[in-house]
Amino acid sequence: MSSRGFEQGGRSARPSAVVRPRRFRRTAALRDWVAETDLESHRMVLPLFVRPGDGGPTPVPSCPGVARYPLGRLRALGRSLASEGVRSVLLFGVARTKDAEGSDAWSDTGLVPEAVRALKKGAPELVVATDVCLCAYTTHGHCGVVKDGDVENDASVERLQRVALAHARAGADVVAPSAMMDGQVGAIRHALDDAGFEGTGVLAYSTKHASAFYGPFREIEGSSPEFGDRAGYQMDPRNAREALREMALDAAEGADILMVKPALTSLDLLARARERFDLPLAAYQVSGEYATIHAAAARGIVDLERAARETLVAIRRAGADLIVTYFARDAVRWLREDR
Ligand code: PBG
């Protein structure tokens, strides 16, 4: 053989390559030695849906393993999650009552505040973040206050401040505004500080696309918009520079953590954000991403654990410090079984 890269040596032709990446692919231990990305339990955030009442969890057909948990079970659930090694959750309430303003969202005795208190009783160490939005609480299903068919930005921000305060008063460690209203992060930061909650963190859904992958979530929450869509406030998936601008705004407004969402459709944004910002980054692997992997696995197209882990690794490799994922509970178990 005399093609370029090979030379004659001794009696047999041999490749002259001295750089051989395959050397460290020979065994699992060698691969681990040079692995650049690790999955760790403490990186996983489990989304949790709480509904009123008692009884058993209500399963969600499109999302195996996901359920709406009755408030009465939250304390025990917190205890189980902590004992399994789940370190953090992101809480969503399935509204008790809906009105045009979404006022149940800022009730101090609402589902999310009650759930925060119950979880903290069951598992004081569990990091509890709460989603701050109105869509599950408004009759029209939009993320803010509607006037003349339009979602009013500043009036909505004022409502979101109330929601964040109710969650902080209940003891949430972190509030996560997801309504995509302009100025929501700064307004919430100020409201928290004015009320003495300087220690409550803000996880900003900075780059939340108007995505086709939120379908199962809206079914769980009953939060589909009654008219129109969310394209007037959520981001256009075509825009990356605008996504970075949204992140810069949230950083300037005092966000502690910046999040992109969905995850797999935003890996480029994560990678670019990792270079541009010093803040911790999070990615939300949303309901439709989870349901899609499950559906493919159920049809034998992919192996569930391998496919899920590959996506989680990719999200970490792209630059996420934290991953909000419905696989969190499974992932924590898989990681434990690795050892
Ligand atoms: C609320 C909110 C949504 C999600 C998180 N917070 C839905 C939406 O914007 O319609 C989606 C999460 C998921 O699909 O898992 N605004």
CSV table of C-alpha atoms and ligand atoms in Angstrom, one decimal:
chain,number,residue,atom,x,y,z
A,1,MET,CA,0.0,0.0,0.0
A,2,SER,CA,1.5,3.3,-0.9
A,3,SER,CA,-1.3,5.8,-0.5
A,4,ARG,CA,-0.6,8.9,1.5
A,5,GLY,CA,-0.4,8.4,5.2
A,6,PHE,CA,1.3,5.0,4.9
A,7,GLU,CA,4.9,4.1,4.6
A,8,GLN,CA,7.0,1.0,4.0
A,9,GLY,CA,8.3,-0.4,7.3
A,10,GLY,CA,10.0,-3.7,7.8
A,11,ARG,CA,8.5,-6.4,5.6
A,12,SER,CA,4.9,-5.3,5.8
A,13,ALA,CA,3.3,-2.1,4.9
A,14,ARG,CA,1.9,-0.4,8.1
A,15,PRO,CA,0.1,2.8,8.7
A,16,SER,CA,2.4,5.6,9.9
A,17,ALA,CA,-0.3,7.1,12.1
A,18,VAL,CA,1.0,7.8,15.6
A,19,VAL,CA,-2.3,9.4,16.7
A,20,ARG,CA,-4.7,6.7,17.2
A,21,PRO,CA,-8.0,7.8,18.9
A,22,ARG,CA,-9.1,4.2,19.0
A,23,ARG,CA,-6.5,3.4,21.8
A,24,PHE,CA,-8.8,4.9,24.4
A,25,ARG,CA,-11.9,3.3,23.0
A,26,ARG,CA,-10.7,-0.3,23.8
A,27,THR,CA,-12.4,-0.8,27.1
A,28,ALA,CA,-15.1,0.8,29.1
A,29,ALA,CA,-12.6,1.9,31.7
A,30,LEU,CA,-10.4,3.6,29.1
A,31,ARG,CA,-13.4,5.3,27.6
A,32,ASP,CA,-14.4,6.6,31.0
A,33,TRP,CA,-10.9,7.9,31.5
A,34,VAL,CA,-11.2,10.3,28.6
A,35,ALA,CA,-14.9,11.0,28.8
A,36,GLU,CA,-15.5,14.7,28.5
A,37,THR,CA,-19.1,14.8,29.7
A,38,ASP,CA,-20.7,13.2,32.7
A,39,LEU,CA,-24.3,12.8,33.7
A,40,GLU,CA,-24.8,13.3,37.4
A,41,SER,CA,-28.0,13.1,39.5
A,42,HIS,CA,-27.6,16.6,40.9
A,43,ARG,CA,-27.9,18.0,37.3
A,44,MET,CA,-31.4,16.6,36.9
A,45,VAL,CA,-34.5,18.5,37.7
A,46,LEU,CA,-37.8,16.6,37.8
A,47,PRO,CA,-41.0,18.5,36.6
A,48,LEU,CA,-43.9,17.7,39.0
A,49,PHE,CA,-47.6,18.3,38.4
A,50,VAL,CA,-49.8,18.7,41.4
A,51,ARG,CA,-53.6,18.5,41.3
A,52,PRO,CA,-56.1,19.2,44.1
A,53,GLY,CA,-57.3,16.5,46.4
A,54,ASP,CA,-56.2,13.0,47.5
A,55,GLY,CA,-56.1,9.6,46.1
A,56,GLY,CA,-53.6,8.1,43.7
A,57,PRO,CA,-51.5,9.8,41.0
A,58,THR,CA,-53.4,10.3,37.7
A,59,PRO,CA,-51.2,8.8,34.9
A,60,VAL,CA,-50.7,10.7,31.6
A,61,PRO,CA,-51.1,8.3,28.7
A,62,SER,CA,-48.7,10.1,26.3
A,63,CYS,CA,-46.0,10.3,28.9
A,64,PRO,CA,-45.4,7.0,30.7
A,65,GLY,CA,-44.1,7.5,34.2
A,66,VAL,CA,-45.5,11.1,34.4
A,67,ALA,CA,-48.6,11.8,36.6
A,68,ARG,CA,-50.6,14.5,38.2
A,69,TYR,CA,-50.0,14.0,41.9
A,70,PRO,CA,-52.7,14.9,44.4
A,71,LEU,CA,-51.7,17.5,46.9
A,72,GLY,CA,-52.4,15.1,49.7
A,73,ARG,CA,-49.5,12.9,48.4
A,74,LEU,CA,-46.9,15.5,48.0
A,75,ARG,CA,-45.2,15.2,51.4
A,76,ALA,CA,-44.8,11.4,51.0
A,77,LEU,CA,-43.7,11.9,47.4
A,78,GLY,CA,-41.0,14.4,48.5
A,79,ARG,CA,-39.7,11.9,50.9
A,80,SER,CA,-39.6,9.1,48.3
A,81,LEU,CA,-37.9,11.3,45.7
A,82,ALA,CA,-35.2,12.4,48.2
A,83,SER,CA,-34.6,8.8,49.2
A,84,GLU,CA,-34.2,7.8,45.5
A,85,GLY,CA,-31.6,10.5,45.0
A,86,VAL,CA,-33.7,13.1,43.1
A,87,ARG,CA,-32.2,16.5,44.2
A,88,SER,CA,-34.6,19.0,42.7
A,89,VAL,CA,-38.0,19.5,41.2
A,90,LEU,CA,-39.9,22.1,39.1
A,91,LEU,CA,-43.4,22.4,40.3
A,92,PHE,CA,-46.6,23.1,38.2
A,93,GLY,CA,-50.1,23.4,39.5
A,94,VAL,CA,-53.1,22.0,37.7
A,95,ALA,CA,-55.5,24.8,38.6
A,96,ARG,CA,-58.4,24.4,41.0
A,97,THR,CA,-60.4,27.2,39.4
A,98,LYS,CA,-59.8,29.4,36.4
A,99,ASP,CA,-60.8,33.0,35.6
A,100,ALA,CA,-59.9,35.6,33.0
A,101,GLU,CA,-56.9,36.9,35.1
A,102,GLY,CA,-55.7,33.6,36.5
A,103,SER,CA,-56.0,34.8,40.1
A,104,ASP,CA,-55.8,31.3,41.6
A,105,ALA,CA,-52.1,31.4,40.5
A,106,TRP,CA,-51.3,33.9,43.2
A,107,SER,CA,-53.4,32.6,46.0
A,108,ASP,CA,-51.3,31.9,49.1
A,109,THR,CA,-53.4,28.8,49.7
A,110,GLY,CA,-53.1,27.8,46.0
A,111,LEU,CA,-51.9,24.4,44.9
A,112,VAL,CA,-48.3,25.4,44.2
A,113,PRO,CA,-47.7,27.2,47.6
A,114,GLU,CA,-49.3,24.2,49.4
A,115,ALA,CA,-47.3,21.8,47.4
A,116,VAL,CA,-44.0,23.7,48.2
A,117,ARG,CA,-44.8,23.5,51.9
A,118,ALA,CA,-45.7,19.8,51.7
A,119,LEU,CA,-42.6,18.9,49.8
A,120,LYS,CA,-40.4,20.8,52.2
A,121,LYS,CA,-41.9,19.0,55.1
A,122,GLY,CA,-41.3,15.6,53.5
A,123,ALA,CA,-37.8,16.5,52.1
A,124,PRO,CA,-36.3,19.7,53.6
A,125,GLU,CA,-33.2,19.3,51.4
A,126,LEU,CA,-35.0,19.0,48.1
A,127,VAL,CA,-34.5,22.1,45.9
A,128,VAL,CA,-38.0,23.3,45.0
A,129,ALA,CA,-38.4,25.5,41.9
A,130,THR,CA,-41.8,26.7,40.8
A,131,ASP,CA,-43.0,27.6,37.3
A,132,VAL,CA,-44.4,31.1,37.3
A,133,CYS,CA,-47.0,31.5,34.6
A,134,LEU,CA,-50.7,32.1,34.2
A,135,CYS,CA,-51.7,29.8,31.3
A,136,ALA,CA,-52.9,26.9,33.5
A,137,TYR,CA,-55.1,29.4,35.6
A,138,THR,CA,-56.7,31.5,32.9
A,139,THR,CA,-60.0,30.5,31.2
A,140,HIS,CA,-58.5,31.6,27.8
A,141,GLY,CA,-55.3,29.6,28.4
A,142,HIS,CA,-52.9,32.4,27.5
A,143,CYS,CA,-49.8,33.1,29.7
A,144,GLY,CA,-51.0,36.7,30.6
A,145,VAL,CA,-53.9,39.1,30.8
A,146,VAL,CA,-55.8,39.4,27.6
A,147,LYS,CA,-57.3,42.7,26.4
A,148,ASP,CA,-59.0,43.0,23.0
A,149,GLY,CA,-57.6,39.7,21.9
A,150,ASP,CA,-54.0,40.7,22.8
A,151,VAL,CA,-51.8,39.5,25.7
A,152,GLU,CA,-51.0,42.7,27.6
A,153,ASN,CA,-47.3,42.7,28.6
A,154,ASP,CA,-47.1,45.0,31.6
A,155,ALA,CA,-50.4,44.0,33.2
A,156,SER,CA,-49.3,40.4,32.9
A,157,VAL,CA,-45.9,41.2,34.5
A,158,GLU,CA,-47.7,42.7,37.4
A,159,ARG,CA,-49.7,39.4,37.9
A,160,LEU,CA,-46.5,37.3,37.5
A,161,GLN,CA,-44.9,39.3,40.3
A,162,ARG,CA,-47.8,38.3,42.6
A,163,VAL,CA,-47.4,34.7,41.6
A,164,ALA,CA,-43.7,34.7,42.3
A,165,LEU,CA,-44.2,36.3,45.7
A,166,ALA,CA,-46.8,33.7,46.7
A,167,HIS,CA,-44.4,31.0,45.8
A,168,ALA,CA,-41.5,32.7,47.6
A,169,ARG,CA,-43.7,33.1,50.7
A,170,ALA,CA,-44.4,29.4,50.7
A,171,GLY,CA,-40.7,28.7,50.7
A,172,ALA,CA,-39.8,28.0,47.1
A,173,ASP,CA,-36.0,28.1,46.6
A,174,VAL,CA,-36.3,29.3,43.0
A,175,VAL,CA,-39.0,30.8,40.9
A,176,ALA,CA,-39.0,30.2,37.2
A,177,PRO,CA,-41.0,32.7,35.1
A,178,SER,CA,-42.1,31.1,31.8
A,179,ALA,CA,-44.6,33.5,30.4
A,180,MET,CA,-42.1,35.2,28.0
A,181,MET,CA,-43.3,38.7,28.9
A,182,ASP,CA,-40.8,41.4,28.4
A,183,GLY,CA,-39.2,42.6,31.6
A,184,GLN,CA,-40.7,39.8,33.7
A,185,VAL,CA,-37.3,38.8,35.2
A,186,GLY,CA,-36.4,42.2,36.4
A,187,ALA,CA,-39.9,42.9,37.8
A,188,ILE,CA,-39.9,39.7,39.7
A,189,ARG,CA,-36.4,40.2,41.0
A,190,HIS,CA,-37.4,43.7,42.3
A,191,ALA,CA,-40.7,42.4,43.8
A,192,LEU,CA,-38.8,39.6,45.6
A,193,ASP,CA,-36.1,41.9,47.0
A,194,ASP,CA,-38.7,44.5,48.1
A,195,ALA,CA,-40.5,41.8,50.1
A,196,GLY,CA,-37.3,40.5,51.7
A,197,PHE,CA,-36.8,37.5,49.5
A,198,GLU,CA,-33.3,38.4,48.4
A,199,GLY,CA,-32.4,34.8,48.8
A,200,THR,CA,-35.0,33.4,46.4
A,201,GLY,CA,-33.4,32.6,43.0
A,202,VAL,CA,-34.7,33.3,39.5
A,203,LEU,CA,-34.4,30.6,36.9
A,204,ALA,CA,-35.3,32.4,33.7
A,205,TYR,CA,-37.0,30.6,30.8
A,206,SER,CA,-35.0,33.0,28.6
A,207,THR,CA,-35.3,31.3,25.2
A,208,LYS,CA,-38.6,29.6,25.1
A,209,HIS,CA,-39.7,28.8,21.6
A,210,ALA,CA,-43.2,28.7,20.3
A,211,SER,CA,-42.8,24.9,19.9
A,212,ALA,CA,-44.8,22.0,18.7
A,213,PHE,CA,-43.3,19.9,21.5
A,214,TYR,CA,-45.5,21.3,24.4
A,215,GLY,CA,-48.5,19.2,23.4
A,216,PRO,CA,-48.5,16.6,26.2
A,217,PHE,CA,-47.8,19.3,28.8
A,218,ARG,CA,-50.8,21.3,27.7
A,219,GLU,CA,-53.0,18.2,27.9
A,220,ILE,CA,-51.7,17.6,31.5
A,221,GLU,CA,-52.2,21.2,32.5
A,222,GLY,CA,-55.3,21.9,30.5
A,223,SER,CA,-53.5,25.0,29.3
A,224,SER,CA,-54.0,25.1,25.5
A,225,PRO,CA,-54.9,28.6,24.4
A,226,GLU,CA,-58.6,28.9,23.6
A,227,PHE,CA,-57.9,31.2,20.6
A,228,GLY,CA,-54.8,31.9,18.6
A,229,ASP,CA,-51.4,30.6,19.7
A,230,ARG,CA,-48.4,31.7,21.7
A,231,ALA,CA,-46.3,33.1,18.8
A,232,GLY,CA,-47.0,36.6,20.0
A,233,TYR,CA,-44.9,36.1,23.1
A,234,GLN,CA,-42.9,32.9,22.8
A,235,MET,CA,-39.8,33.0,20.5
A,236,ASP,CA,-39.6,32.2,16.9
A,237,PRO,CA,-37.5,29.0,16.5
A,238,ARG,CA,-35.8,30.6,13.5
A,239,ASN,CA,-33.9,33.1,15.5
A,240,ALA,CA,-30.6,32.5,17.3
A,241,ARG,CA,-29.3,36.0,17.7
A,242,GLU,CA,-32.6,37.1,19.2
A,243,ALA,CA,-32.4,34.1,21.6
A,244,LEU,CA,-29.0,35.4,22.8
A,245,ARG,CA,-30.4,38.9,23.1
A,246,GLU,CA,-33.2,37.5,25.3
A,247,MET,CA,-30.6,35.8,27.5
A,248,ALA,CA,-28.6,39.0,27.7
A,249,LEU,CA,-31.7,40.9,28.8
A,250,ASP,CA,-32.5,38.3,31.5
A,251,ALA,CA,-28.9,38.3,32.7
A,252,ALA,CA,-29.0,42.1,33.0
A,253,GLU,CA,-32.4,41.9,34.8
A,254,GLY,CA,-30.8,39.7,37.5
A,255,ALA,CA,-31.5,36.2,36.4
A,256,ASP,CA,-29.5,33.6,38.3
A,257,ILE,CA,-29.8,30.9,35.7
A,258,LEU,CA,-30.6,31.1,32.0
A,259,MET,CA,-32.7,28.3,30.4
A,260,VAL,CA,-33.4,27.2,26.8
A,261,LYS,CA,-36.4,25.2,25.8
A,262,PRO,CA,-37.1,22.8,24.1
A,263,ALA,CA,-33.6,21.2,24.6
A,264,LEU,CA,-32.8,19.2,21.6
A,265,THR,CA,-33.9,21.9,19.2
A,266,SER,CA,-31.7,24.4,21.0
A,267,LEU,CA,-28.4,22.8,21.3
A,268,ASP,CA,-26.7,25.5,19.2
A,269,LEU,CA,-28.1,28.1,21.5
A,270,LEU,CA,-26.8,26.3,24.5
A,271,ALA,CA,-23.3,26.0,23.0
A,272,ARG,CA,-23.3,29.7,22.0
A,273,ALA,CA,-24.7,30.8,25.4
A,274,ARG,CA,-22.0,28.7,27.2
A,275,GLU,CA,-19.3,30.8,25.5
A,276,ARG,CA,-21.1,34.1,26.0
A,277,PHE,CA,-22.4,34.0,29.6
A,278,ASP,CA,-20.9,33.1,32.9
A,279,LEU,CA,-24.2,32.2,34.5
A,280,PRO,CA,-25.3,28.6,35.0
A,281,LEU,CA,-27.3,27.3,32.1
A,282,ALA,CA,-30.3,25.0,32.1
A,283,ALA,CA,-32.2,23.2,29.3
A,284,TYR,CA,-35.7,22.0,29.5
A,285,GLN,CA,-36.3,18.7,27.7
A,286,VAL,CA,-40.0,19.2,27.3
A,287,SER,CA,-43.0,16.9,27.3
A,288,GLY,CA,-43.1,16.3,23.6
A,289,GLU,CA,-39.4,15.4,23.5
A,290,TYR,CA,-40.0,12.8,26.3
A,291,ALA,CA,-43.2,11.5,24.7
A,292,THR,CA,-41.5,11.1,21.3
A,293,ILE,CA,-38.7,9.0,22.7
A,294,HIS,CA,-41.1,6.9,24.6
A,295,ALA,CA,-43.3,6.4,21.6
A,296,ALA,CA,-40.3,5.4,19.5
A,297,ALA,CA,-39.2,3.0,22.2
A,298,ALA,CA,-42.6,1.4,22.5
A,299,ARG,CA,-42.5,0.6,18.8
A,300,GLY,CA,-39.1,-0.9,19.1
A,301,ILE,CA,-37.4,1.8,17.1
A,302,VAL,CA,-35.0,2.8,19.8
A,303,ASP,CA,-33.9,1.4,23.2
A,304,LEU,CA,-35.5,3.7,25.8
A,305,GLU,CA,-32.6,4.0,28.2
A,306,ARG,CA,-29.9,4.3,25.6
A,307,ALA,CA,-31.8,6.9,23.6
A,308,ALA,CA,-32.7,8.9,26.6
A,309,ARG,CA,-29.2,8.9,28.0
A,310,GLU,CA,-27.8,9.9,24.6
A,311,THR,CA,-30.1,13.0,24.5
A,312,LEU,CA,-29.2,13.9,28.1
A,313,VAL,CA,-25.5,13.6,27.4
A,314,ALA,CA,-25.9,15.8,24.2
A,315,ILE,CA,-27.6,18.5,26.3
A,316,ARG,CA,-24.8,18.4,28.8
A,317,ARG,CA,-22.2,18.4,26.1
A,318,ALA,CA,-23.8,21.4,24.5
A,319,GLY,CA,-23.3,23.3,27.7
A,320,ALA,CA,-26.2,22.8,30.1
A,321,ASP,CA,-25.4,22.6,33.8
A,322,LEU,CA,-28.9,21.6,34.7
A,323,ILE,CA,-31.4,19.6,32.8
A,324,VAL,CA,-35.1,19.8,33.5
A,325,THR,CA,-36.4,16.4,32.2
A,326,TYR,CA,-39.2,14.0,32.8
A,327,PHE,CA,-36.5,11.3,32.7
A,328,ALA,CA,-35.0,12.7,35.9
A,329,ARG,CA,-36.3,10.0,38.1
A,330,ASP,CA,-35.2,7.2,35.7
A,331,ALA,CA,-31.9,8.9,35.1
A,332,VAL,CA,-31.1,9.0,38.8
A,333,ARG,CA,-31.9,5.3,38.9
A,334,TRP,CA,-29.8,4.5,35.8
A,335,LEU,CA,-26.9,6.4,37.2
A,336,ARG,CA,-27.1,4.5,40.5
A,337,GLU,CA,-27.2,1.2,38.7
A,338,ASP,CA,-24.1,2.2,36.7
A,339,ARG,CA,-22.1,2.1,39.9
B,1,PBG,C1,-46.1,27.4,30.7
B,1,PBG,C2,-45.2,26.3,30.3
B,1,PBG,C3,-45.2,25.4,29.3
B,1,PBG,C4,-44.2,24.5,29.4
B,1,PBG,C5,-43.5,24.9,30.6
B,1,PBG,N1,-44.1,26.0,31.1
B,1,PBG,C6,-46.2,25.3,28.2
B,1,PBG,C7,-46.5,26.3,27.2
B,1,PBG,O1,-45.8,27.3,27.1
B,1,PBG,O2,-47.5,26.1,26.5
B,1,PBG,C8,-44.0,23.3,28.5
B,1,PBG,C9,-43.2,22.2,29.2
B,1,PBG,C10,-43.3,20.9,28.5
B,1,PBG,O3,-43.9,20.8,27.4
B,1,PBG,O4,-42.9,19.9,29.1
B,1,PBG,N2,-46.1,28.5,29.9
